[in-house]
Coordinates of C-alpha atoms in Angstrom, one line a residue:
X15 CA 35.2 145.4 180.6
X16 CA 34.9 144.1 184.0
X17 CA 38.6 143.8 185.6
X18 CA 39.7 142.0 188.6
X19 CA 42.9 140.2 189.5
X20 CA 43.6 138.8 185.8
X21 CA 42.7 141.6 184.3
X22 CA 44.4 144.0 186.7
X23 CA 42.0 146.4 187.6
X24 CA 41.8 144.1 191.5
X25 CA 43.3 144.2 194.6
X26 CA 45.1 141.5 195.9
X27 CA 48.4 140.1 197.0
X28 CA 50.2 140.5 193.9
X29 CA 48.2 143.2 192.6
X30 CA 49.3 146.7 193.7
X31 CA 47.0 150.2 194.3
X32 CA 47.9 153.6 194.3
X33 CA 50.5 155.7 194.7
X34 CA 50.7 159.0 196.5
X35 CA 50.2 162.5 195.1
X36 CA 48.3 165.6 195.7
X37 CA 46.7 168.0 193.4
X38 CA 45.0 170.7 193.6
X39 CA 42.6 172.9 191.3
X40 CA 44.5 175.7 189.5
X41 CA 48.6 174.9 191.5
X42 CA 50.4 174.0 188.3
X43 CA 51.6 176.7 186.7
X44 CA 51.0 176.3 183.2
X45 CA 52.0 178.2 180.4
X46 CA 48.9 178.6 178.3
X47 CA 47.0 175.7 179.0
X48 CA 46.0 173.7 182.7
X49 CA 45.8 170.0 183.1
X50 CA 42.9 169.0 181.2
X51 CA 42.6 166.2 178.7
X52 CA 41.0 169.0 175.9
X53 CA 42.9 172.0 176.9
X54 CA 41.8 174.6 180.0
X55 CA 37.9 174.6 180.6
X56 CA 37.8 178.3 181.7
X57 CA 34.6 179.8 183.2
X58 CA 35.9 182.7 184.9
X59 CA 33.8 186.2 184.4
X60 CA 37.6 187.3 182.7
X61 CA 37.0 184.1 180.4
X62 CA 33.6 184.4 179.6
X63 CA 34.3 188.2 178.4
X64 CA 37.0 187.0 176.2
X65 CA 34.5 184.6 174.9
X66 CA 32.2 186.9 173.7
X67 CA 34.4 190.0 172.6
X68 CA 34.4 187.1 169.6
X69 CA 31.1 186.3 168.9
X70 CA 30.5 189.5 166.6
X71 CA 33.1 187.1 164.4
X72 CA 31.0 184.2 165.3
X73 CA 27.9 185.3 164.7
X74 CA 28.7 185.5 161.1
X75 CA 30.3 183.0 160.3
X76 CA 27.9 180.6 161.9
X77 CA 25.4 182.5 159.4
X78 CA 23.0 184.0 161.9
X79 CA 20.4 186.5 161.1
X80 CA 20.2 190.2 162.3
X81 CA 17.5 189.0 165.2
X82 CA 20.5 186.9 166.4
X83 CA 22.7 187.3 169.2
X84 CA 25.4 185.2 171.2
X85 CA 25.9 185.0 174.9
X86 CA 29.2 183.4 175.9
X87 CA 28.8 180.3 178.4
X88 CA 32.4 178.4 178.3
X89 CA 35.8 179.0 176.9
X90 CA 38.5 176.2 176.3
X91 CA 42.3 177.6 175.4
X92 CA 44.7 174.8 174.0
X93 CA 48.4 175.4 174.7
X94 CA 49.2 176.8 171.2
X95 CA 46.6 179.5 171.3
X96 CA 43.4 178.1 169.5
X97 CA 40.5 178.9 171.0
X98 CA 37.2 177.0 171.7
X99 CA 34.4 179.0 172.6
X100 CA 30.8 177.8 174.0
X101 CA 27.5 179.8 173.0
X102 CA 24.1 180.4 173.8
X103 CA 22.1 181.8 171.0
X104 CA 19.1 184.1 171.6
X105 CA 16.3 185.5 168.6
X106 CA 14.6 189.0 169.6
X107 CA 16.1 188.6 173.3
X108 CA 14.2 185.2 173.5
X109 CA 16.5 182.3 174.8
X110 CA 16.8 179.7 172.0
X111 CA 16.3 176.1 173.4
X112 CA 18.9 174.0 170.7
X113 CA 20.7 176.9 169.8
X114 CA 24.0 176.2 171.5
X115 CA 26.9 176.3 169.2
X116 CA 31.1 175.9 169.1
X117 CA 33.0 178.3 167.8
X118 CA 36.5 176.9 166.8
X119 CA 39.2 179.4 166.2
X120 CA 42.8 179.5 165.8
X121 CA 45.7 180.4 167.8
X122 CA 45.2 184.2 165.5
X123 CA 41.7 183.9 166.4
X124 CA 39.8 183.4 163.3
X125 CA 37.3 181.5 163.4
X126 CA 37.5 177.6 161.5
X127 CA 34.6 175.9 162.3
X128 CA 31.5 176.2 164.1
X129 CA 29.3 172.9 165.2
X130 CA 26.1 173.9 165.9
X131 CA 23.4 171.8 167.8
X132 CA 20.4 172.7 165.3
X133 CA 21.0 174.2 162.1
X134 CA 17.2 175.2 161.5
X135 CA 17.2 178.8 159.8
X136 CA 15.4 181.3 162.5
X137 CA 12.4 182.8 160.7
X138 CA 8.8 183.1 163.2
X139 CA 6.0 185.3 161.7
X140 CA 5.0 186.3 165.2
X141 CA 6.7 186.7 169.0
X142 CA 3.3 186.7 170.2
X143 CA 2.0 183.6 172.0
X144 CA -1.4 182.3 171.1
X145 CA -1.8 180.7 174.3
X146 CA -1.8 183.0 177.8
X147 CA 1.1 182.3 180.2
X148 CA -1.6 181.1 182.7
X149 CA -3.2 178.6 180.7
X150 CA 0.4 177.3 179.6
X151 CA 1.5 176.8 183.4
X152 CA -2.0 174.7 183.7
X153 CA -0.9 173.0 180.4
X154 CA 2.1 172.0 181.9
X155 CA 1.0 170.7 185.4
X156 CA -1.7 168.6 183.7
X157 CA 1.0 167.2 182.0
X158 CA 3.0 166.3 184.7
X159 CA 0.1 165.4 186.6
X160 CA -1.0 162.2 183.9
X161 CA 3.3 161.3 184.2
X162 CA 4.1 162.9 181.5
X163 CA 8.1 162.9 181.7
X164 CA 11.2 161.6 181.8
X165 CA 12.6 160.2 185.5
X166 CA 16.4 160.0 185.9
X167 CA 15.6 156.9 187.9
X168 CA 14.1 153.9 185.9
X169 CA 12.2 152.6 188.6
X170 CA 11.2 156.1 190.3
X171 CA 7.0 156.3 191.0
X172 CA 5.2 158.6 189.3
X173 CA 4.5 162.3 190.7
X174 CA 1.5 162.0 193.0
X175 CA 1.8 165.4 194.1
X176 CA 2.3 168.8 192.1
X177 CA 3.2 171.7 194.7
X178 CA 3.8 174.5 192.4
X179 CA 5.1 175.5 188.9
X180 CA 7.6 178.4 187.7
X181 CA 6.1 181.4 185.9
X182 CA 6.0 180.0 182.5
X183 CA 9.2 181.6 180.0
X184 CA 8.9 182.3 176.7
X185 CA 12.0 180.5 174.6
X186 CA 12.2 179.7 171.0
X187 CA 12.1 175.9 170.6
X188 CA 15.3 175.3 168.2
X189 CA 15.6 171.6 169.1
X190 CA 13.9 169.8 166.6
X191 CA 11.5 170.3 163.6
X192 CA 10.6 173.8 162.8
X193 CA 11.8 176.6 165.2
X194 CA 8.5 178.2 167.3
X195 CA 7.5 180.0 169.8
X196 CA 7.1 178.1 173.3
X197 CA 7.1 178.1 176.5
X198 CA 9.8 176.4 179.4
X199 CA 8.0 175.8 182.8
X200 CA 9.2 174.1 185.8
X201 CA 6.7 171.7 187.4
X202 CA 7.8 171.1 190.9
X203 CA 5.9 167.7 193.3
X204 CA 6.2 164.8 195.1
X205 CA 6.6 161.1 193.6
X206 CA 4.6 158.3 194.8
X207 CA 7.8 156.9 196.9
X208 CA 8.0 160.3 198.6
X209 CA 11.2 161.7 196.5
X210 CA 10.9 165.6 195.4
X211 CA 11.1 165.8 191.4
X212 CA 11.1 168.8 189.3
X213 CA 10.0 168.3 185.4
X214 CA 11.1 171.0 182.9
X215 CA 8.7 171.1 180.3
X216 CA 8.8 172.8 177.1
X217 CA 5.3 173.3 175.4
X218 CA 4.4 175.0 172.2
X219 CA 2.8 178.6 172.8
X220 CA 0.6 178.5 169.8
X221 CA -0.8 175.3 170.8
X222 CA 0.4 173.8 174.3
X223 CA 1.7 170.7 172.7
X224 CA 4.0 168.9 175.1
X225 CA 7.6 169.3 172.7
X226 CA 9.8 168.4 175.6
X227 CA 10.1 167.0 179.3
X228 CA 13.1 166.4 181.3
X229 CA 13.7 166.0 184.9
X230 CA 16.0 168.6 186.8
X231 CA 16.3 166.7 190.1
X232 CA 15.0 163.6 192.2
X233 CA 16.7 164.1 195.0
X234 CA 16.8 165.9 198.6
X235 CA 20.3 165.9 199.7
X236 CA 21.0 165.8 203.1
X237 CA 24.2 165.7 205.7
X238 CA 24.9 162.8 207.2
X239 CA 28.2 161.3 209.0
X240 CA 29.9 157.8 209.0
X241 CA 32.3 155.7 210.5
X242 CA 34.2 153.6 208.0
X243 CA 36.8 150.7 209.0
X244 CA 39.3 152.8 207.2
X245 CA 38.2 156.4 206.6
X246 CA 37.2 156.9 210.0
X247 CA 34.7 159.2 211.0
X248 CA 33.6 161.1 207.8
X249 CA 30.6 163.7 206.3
X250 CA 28.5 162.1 203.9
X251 CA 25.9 163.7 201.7
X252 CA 22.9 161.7 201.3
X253 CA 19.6 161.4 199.6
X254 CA 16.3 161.7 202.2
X255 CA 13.4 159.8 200.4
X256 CA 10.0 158.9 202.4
X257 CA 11.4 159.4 206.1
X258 CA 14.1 157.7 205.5
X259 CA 17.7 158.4 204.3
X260 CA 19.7 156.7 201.1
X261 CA 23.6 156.0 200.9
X262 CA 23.1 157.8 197.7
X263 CA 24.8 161.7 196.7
X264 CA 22.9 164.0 194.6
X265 CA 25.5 166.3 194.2
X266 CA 28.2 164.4 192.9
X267 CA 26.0 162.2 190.0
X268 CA 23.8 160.4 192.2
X269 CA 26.6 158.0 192.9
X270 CA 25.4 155.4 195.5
X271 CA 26.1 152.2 197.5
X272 CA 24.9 148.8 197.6
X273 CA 25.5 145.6 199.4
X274 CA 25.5 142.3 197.7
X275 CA 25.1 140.5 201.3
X276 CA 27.7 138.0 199.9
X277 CA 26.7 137.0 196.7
X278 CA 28.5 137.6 193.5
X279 CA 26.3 138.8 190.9
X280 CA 23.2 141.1 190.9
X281 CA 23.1 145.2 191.6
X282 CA 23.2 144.5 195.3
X283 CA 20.5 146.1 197.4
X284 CA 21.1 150.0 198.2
X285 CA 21.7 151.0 201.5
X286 CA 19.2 152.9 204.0
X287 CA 19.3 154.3 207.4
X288 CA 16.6 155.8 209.5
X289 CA 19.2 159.0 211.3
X290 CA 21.5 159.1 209.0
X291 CA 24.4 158.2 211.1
X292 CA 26.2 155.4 209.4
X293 CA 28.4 152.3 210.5
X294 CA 30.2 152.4 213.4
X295 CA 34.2 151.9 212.3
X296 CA 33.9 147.9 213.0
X297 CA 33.4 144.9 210.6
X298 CA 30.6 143.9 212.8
X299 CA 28.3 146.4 211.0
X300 CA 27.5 145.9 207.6
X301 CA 27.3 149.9 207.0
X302 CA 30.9 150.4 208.0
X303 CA 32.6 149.2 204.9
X304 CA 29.6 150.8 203.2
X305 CA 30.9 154.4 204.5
X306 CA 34.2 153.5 203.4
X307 CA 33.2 152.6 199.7
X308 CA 30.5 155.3 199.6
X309 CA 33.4 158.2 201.3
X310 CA 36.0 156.8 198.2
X311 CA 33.7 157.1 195.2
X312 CA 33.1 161.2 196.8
X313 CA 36.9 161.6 197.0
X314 CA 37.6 160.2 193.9
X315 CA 35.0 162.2 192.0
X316 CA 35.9 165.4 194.0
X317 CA 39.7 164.8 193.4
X318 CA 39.1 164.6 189.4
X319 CA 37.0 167.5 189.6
X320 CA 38.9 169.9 191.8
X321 CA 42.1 169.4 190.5
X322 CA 41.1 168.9 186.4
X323 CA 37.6 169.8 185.5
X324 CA 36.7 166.3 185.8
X325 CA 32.7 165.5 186.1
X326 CA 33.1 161.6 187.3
X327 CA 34.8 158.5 185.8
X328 CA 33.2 159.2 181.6
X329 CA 33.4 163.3 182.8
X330 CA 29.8 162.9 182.1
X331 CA 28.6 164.0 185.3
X332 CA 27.2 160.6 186.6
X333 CA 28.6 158.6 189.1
X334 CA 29.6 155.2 189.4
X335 CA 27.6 152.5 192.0
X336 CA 29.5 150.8 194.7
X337 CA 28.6 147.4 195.8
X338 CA 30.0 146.0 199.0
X339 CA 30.3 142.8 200.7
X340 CA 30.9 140.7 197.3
X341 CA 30.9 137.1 197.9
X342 CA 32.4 135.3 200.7
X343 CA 36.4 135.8 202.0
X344 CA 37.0 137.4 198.9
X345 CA 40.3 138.8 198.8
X346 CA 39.9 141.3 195.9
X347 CA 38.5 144.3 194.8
X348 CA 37.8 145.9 191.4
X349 CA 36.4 148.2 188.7
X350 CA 33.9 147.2 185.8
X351 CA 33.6 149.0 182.8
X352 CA 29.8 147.3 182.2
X353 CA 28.4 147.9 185.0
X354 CA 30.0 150.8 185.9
X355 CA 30.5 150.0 189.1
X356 CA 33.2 149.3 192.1
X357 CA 33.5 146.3 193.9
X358 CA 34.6 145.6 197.2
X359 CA 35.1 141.7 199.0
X360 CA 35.1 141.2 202.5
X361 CA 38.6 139.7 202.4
X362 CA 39.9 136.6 204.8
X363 CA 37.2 135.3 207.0
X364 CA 35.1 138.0 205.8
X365 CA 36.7 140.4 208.3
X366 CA 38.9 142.1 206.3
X367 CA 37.0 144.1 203.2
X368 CA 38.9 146.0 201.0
X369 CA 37.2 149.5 201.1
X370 CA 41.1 151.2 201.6
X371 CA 40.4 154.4 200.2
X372 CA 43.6 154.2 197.7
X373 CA 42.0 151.3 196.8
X374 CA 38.9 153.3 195.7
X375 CA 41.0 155.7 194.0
X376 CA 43.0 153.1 192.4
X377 CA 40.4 150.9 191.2
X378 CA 38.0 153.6 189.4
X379 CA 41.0 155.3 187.7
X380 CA 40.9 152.2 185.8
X381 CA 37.8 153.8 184.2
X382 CA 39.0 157.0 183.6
X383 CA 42.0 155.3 181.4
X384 CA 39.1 152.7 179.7
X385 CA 37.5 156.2 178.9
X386 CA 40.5 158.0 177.8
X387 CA 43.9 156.4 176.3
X388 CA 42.8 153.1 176.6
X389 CA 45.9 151.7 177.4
X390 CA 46.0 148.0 176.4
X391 CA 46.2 146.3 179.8
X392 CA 49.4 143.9 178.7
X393 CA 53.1 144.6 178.1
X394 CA 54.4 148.2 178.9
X395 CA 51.3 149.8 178.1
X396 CA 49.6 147.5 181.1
X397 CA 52.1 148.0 183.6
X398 CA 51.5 152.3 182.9
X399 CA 47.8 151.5 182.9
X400 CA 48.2 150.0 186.8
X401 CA 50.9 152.5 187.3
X402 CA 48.1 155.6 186.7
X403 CA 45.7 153.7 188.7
X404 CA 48.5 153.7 191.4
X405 CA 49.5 157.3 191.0
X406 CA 46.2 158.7 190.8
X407 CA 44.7 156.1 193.5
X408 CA 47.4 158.0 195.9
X409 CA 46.4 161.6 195.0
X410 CA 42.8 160.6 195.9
X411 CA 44.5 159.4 199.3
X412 CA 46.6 162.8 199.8
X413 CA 44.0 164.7 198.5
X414 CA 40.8 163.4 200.6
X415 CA 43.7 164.0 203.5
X416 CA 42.2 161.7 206.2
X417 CA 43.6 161.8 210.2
X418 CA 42.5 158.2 209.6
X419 CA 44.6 157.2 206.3
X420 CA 47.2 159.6 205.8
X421 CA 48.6 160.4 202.2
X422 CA 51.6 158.1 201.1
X423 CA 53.5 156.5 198.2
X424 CA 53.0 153.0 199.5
X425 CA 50.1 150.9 197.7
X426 CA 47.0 149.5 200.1
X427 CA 49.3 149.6 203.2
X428 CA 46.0 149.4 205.4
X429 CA 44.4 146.1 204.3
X430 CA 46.8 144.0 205.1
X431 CA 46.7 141.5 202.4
X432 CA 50.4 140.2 203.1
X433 CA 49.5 139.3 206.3
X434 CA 53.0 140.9 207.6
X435 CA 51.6 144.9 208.0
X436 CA 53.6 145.4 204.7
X437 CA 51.9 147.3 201.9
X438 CA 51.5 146.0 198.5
X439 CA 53.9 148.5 196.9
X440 CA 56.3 150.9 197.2
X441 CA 56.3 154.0 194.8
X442 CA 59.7 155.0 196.3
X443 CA 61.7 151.6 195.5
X444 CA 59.3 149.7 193.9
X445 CA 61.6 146.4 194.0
X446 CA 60.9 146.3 197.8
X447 CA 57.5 144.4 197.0
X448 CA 60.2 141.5 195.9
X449 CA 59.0 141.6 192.2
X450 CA 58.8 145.1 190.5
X451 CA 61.3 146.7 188.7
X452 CA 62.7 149.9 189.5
X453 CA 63.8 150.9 186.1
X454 CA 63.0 150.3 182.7
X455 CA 65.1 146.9 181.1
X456 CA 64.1 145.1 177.8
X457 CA 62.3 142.5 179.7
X458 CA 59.9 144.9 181.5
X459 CA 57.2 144.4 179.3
X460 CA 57.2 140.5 180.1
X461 CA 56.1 141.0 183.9
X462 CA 53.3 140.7 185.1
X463 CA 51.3 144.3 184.9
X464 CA 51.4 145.2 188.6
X465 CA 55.5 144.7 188.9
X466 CA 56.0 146.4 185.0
X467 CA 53.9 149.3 186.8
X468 CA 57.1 149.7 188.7
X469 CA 59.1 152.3 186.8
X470 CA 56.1 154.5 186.2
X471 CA 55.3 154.1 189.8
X472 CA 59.2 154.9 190.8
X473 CA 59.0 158.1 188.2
X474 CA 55.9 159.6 189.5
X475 CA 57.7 159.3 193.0
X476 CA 60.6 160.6 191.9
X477 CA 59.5 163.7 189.9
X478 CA 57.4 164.6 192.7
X479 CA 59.6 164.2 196.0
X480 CA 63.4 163.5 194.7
X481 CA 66.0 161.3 195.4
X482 CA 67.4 160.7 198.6
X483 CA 66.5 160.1 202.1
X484 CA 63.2 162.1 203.1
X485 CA 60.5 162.0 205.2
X486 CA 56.1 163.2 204.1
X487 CA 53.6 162.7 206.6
X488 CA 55.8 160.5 209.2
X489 CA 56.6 158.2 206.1
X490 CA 59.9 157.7 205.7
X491 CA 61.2 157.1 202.5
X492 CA 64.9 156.5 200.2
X493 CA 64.6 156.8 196.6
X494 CA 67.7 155.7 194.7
X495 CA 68.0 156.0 191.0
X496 CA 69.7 153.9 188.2
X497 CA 72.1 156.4 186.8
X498 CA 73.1 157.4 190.3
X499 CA 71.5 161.1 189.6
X500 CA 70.5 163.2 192.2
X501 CA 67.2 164.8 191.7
X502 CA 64.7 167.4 193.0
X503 CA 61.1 166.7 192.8
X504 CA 58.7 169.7 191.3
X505 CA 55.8 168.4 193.8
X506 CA 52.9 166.4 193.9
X507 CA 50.6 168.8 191.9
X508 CA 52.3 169.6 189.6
X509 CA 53.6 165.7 188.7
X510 CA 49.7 164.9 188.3
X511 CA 49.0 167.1 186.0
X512 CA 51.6 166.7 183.6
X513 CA 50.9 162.6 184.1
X514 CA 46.7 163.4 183.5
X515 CA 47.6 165.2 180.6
X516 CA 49.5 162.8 178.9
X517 CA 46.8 160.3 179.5
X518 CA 44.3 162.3 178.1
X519 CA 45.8 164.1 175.5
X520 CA 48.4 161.6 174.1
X521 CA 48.7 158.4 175.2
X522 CA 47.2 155.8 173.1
X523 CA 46.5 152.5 173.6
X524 CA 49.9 151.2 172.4
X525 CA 51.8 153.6 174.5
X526 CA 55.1 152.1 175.9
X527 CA 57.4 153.6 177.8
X528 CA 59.6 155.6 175.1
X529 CA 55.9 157.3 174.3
X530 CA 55.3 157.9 178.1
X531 CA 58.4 159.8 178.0
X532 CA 57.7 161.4 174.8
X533 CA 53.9 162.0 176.0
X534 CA 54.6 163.4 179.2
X535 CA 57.7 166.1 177.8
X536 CA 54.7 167.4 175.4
X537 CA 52.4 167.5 178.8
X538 CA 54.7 169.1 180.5
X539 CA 55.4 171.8 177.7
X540 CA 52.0 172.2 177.2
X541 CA 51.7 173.1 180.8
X542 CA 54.9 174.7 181.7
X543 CA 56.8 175.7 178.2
X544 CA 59.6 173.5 176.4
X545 CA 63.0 174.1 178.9
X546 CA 60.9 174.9 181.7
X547 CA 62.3 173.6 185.1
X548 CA 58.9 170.9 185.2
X549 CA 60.1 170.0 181.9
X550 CA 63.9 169.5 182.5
X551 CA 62.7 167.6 185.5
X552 CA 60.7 165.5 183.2
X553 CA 62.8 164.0 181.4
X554 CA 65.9 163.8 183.9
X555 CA 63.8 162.2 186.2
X556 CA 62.8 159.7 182.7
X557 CA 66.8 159.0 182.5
X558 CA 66.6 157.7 186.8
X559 CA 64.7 155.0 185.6
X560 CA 66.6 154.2 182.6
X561 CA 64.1 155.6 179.9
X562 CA 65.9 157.5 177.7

């Protein structure tokens, strides 16, 4: 679903980004579970030996022969005890390529279920391979050689160039069809456009049949810098392709940048560079918003993953596109769900884009809710959806912790959209924007989706810094509340987690604000224990903006 201003997922005058909060991986202390939306992904050596002091149990009652063995690879531990444990298989010490199984277990650790990703029966009359490891790593380079493969690029070139292969593996080839005997090679080479590839082939030992090819990497990431309007001067990982450099990062889902060089439709054109020194801070250069946009899809991704396990936007592991430089003076910004993609205008006279980095944050949390609760983007459950996009938009600001845009609870402060220097909103009295609510009425759901916003907005605040008169990061700030409480915020951190877990874990799409309170006291049990001080604070902090 594409969202801008009507839709809410846009920046503009009325519409209001993200609000301030910092988390960090592994700072809430939960109880027996961390903030993640399926429970605690666990891969700790301590884990990983838990793991697989159970797969004995496993083993059988997945139904795996005596040649069979398991090795632990993941563990996730829900708040009430059960147990979900990841598994490699292996037959006769061979790895088994589609072997990979869940065990699901309860809180007394037996075991439920098992899914398993082939449920072939093991059974090969021979471990010896008809075909010599040498002539298999020929097999496989004449493969790759005639393009033989899968690209993760579309429009990649074919390998020109083969520079050298691994020392072919032997595996058992579990995947589909029959299980045999085969062999897993690594091709590595050169594509026509000068990009290093490497093709993992698996090829059948009794025959060299191609059975399966799959590219590891296309991409040679490099270290560049930037200068954004906003983010200042900033590292940037890059991709180096044929003497020249891409504003595209390898390492966080090949998430990349494109400029649209004001029109409104179209992928946009990705940016290159010859030194890999980008933009210079000023609207003059077209790379400078660029940086920006390109610096605020990293932070986002490496704020989801740091502080919950998150791989990108889906928690797929790929990465959304920017485009920059969308149409002429426009004032806007915002997320779409079909393309995947930000998008950034230039704003008022074209001099003004809206690459704020809360703005980034903001805007693509609107796809992490599409791809978790869903929440309907009108009445209450639209004014929580902008109020996440705000709240987590902010820890992506605090997190990223820029000289250049310091963390605050006030809502696209830099881009000036008012015109006055004033920011959009104001997490700590949201009414100061001259149309949100501060608390929670009847009539809440009725506003528009950025001022309903407003109570979630005023809670995160409050749950993380308190009432009163204070003063983060040269901000100064005077939170009231509607019962005239006096509260004491549990911190940043640990507010975000209890508010991703919610979101992931039980919000729906329906969710108003009596099931955001209900939702985030079961978060905050989950993650801290029923009566906990986080969980007290929860719901006190609930009854300062009248949602009881």
């Amino acid at each position: 679903m594409k969202r801008k201003l009507t839709v809410g997922a846009a920046l503009s005058a009325t519409l209001i980004l993200a609000s301030a909060i910092q988390v960090s991986a592994g700072t809430a202390q939960a109880a027996p579970v961390t903030a993640s939306s399926k429970g605690s992904t666990l891969r700790s050596a301590e884990l990983k030996s838990l793991a697989q002091s159970y797969a004995p149990a496993v083993a059988q009652a997945a139904g795996l022969g005596a040649s069979e063995a398991l090795v632990a690879k993941d563990a996730v531990l829900d708040a009430n005890g059960a147990k979900h444990l990841r598994f490699e298989r292996t037959f006769a010490g061979l790895p088994v390529v589609g072997g990979d199984l869940v065990a699901h277990l309860n809180p007394a650790g037996k075991v439920k279920s098992v899914d398993k990703a082939a449920e072939a029966t093991i059974a090969l009359p021979t471990l010896t391979p008809a075909v010599p490891a040498e002539k298999a790593a020929k097999q496989a380079t004449g493969a790759v050689q005639a393009t033989v493969g899968v690209t993760i690029d579309e429009d990649e070139s074919p390998m020109k160039e083969v520079t050298g292969s691994s020392e072919p593996k032997l595996v058992i080839w579990a995947t589909t069809g029959t299980p045999r005997l085969a062999y897993e090679t690594v091709v590595e080479g050169v594509r026509e456009s000068g990009i290093p590839s490497a093709q993992k082939l698996v090829t059948d030992a009794a025959t060299g049949e191609v059975l399966s090819t799959h590219e590891q990497y296309l991409a040679a990431a490099a270290s560049g810098t930037g200068k954004g309007v906003f983010v200042g001067s900033v590292p940037l990982t890059t991709n180096s392709a044929s003497g020249t450099f891409q504003l595209k990062d390898p390492s966080r889902g090949n998430m990349y940048t494109t400029t649209l060089a004001n029109k409104t439709s179209g992928n946009g054109t990705l940016l290159t560079d010859t030194d890999n020194v980008w933009g210079t801070g000023l609207v003059s250069s077209s790379q400078s918003a660029a940086v920006d946009a390109q610096f605020g899809a990293a932070a986002t991704w490496d704020f989801y993953k740091n502080s919950f396990g998150r791989l990108g936007i889906r928690n797929d592991g790929v990465g959304a596109y920017s485009r920059v430089h969308y149409g002429r003076n426009y004032v806007n910004a915002f997320w779409s769900d079909t393309c995947f993609c930000m998008t950034y205008g230039d704003g008022a006279s074209n001099t003004h884009p809206l690459t704020e980095l809360d703005v980034a944050g903001h805007e693509m949390t609107h796809g992490v809710t599409a791809n978790t609760a869903g929440l309907n983007y009108s009445g209450e459950s639209g004014g929580l959806n902008e109020a996440t996009s705000d709240i987590f938009g902010t820890m992506v600001e605090f997190s990223a912790n820029l000289a250049a845009d310091k963390g605050d609870y006030l809502i696209g402060e830099l881009i000036n959209i008012n015109g006055d220097g004033t920011p959009l909103r104001y997490m700590d009295k949201p009414s100061k924007d001259g149309g949100s609510a501060d608390a929670w009425s009847s009539g809440v759901g009725s506003l528009d989706v950025h001022y309903s916003s407003g109570p979630a907005n005023h809670f995160f605040y409050l749950l993380s810094e308190g009432s009163g008169a204070k003063t983060v990061n040269g901000v100064s700030y005077n939170s009231p509340t509607s019962n005239g409480s006096t509260l004491t915020g549990i911190g940043r951190d640990k507010a975000a987690a209890i508010w991703y877990r919610a979101l992931t874990v039980y919000w729906t799409s329906t969710t108003n604000y009596a099931g955001a309170r209900t939702g985030t006291l079961k978060a905050a049990a989950d993650l801290y224990g029923t009566g906990s001080a986080e969980y007290n604070a929860v719901a006190a902090t609930w009854s300062g903006v009248n949602v009881n």
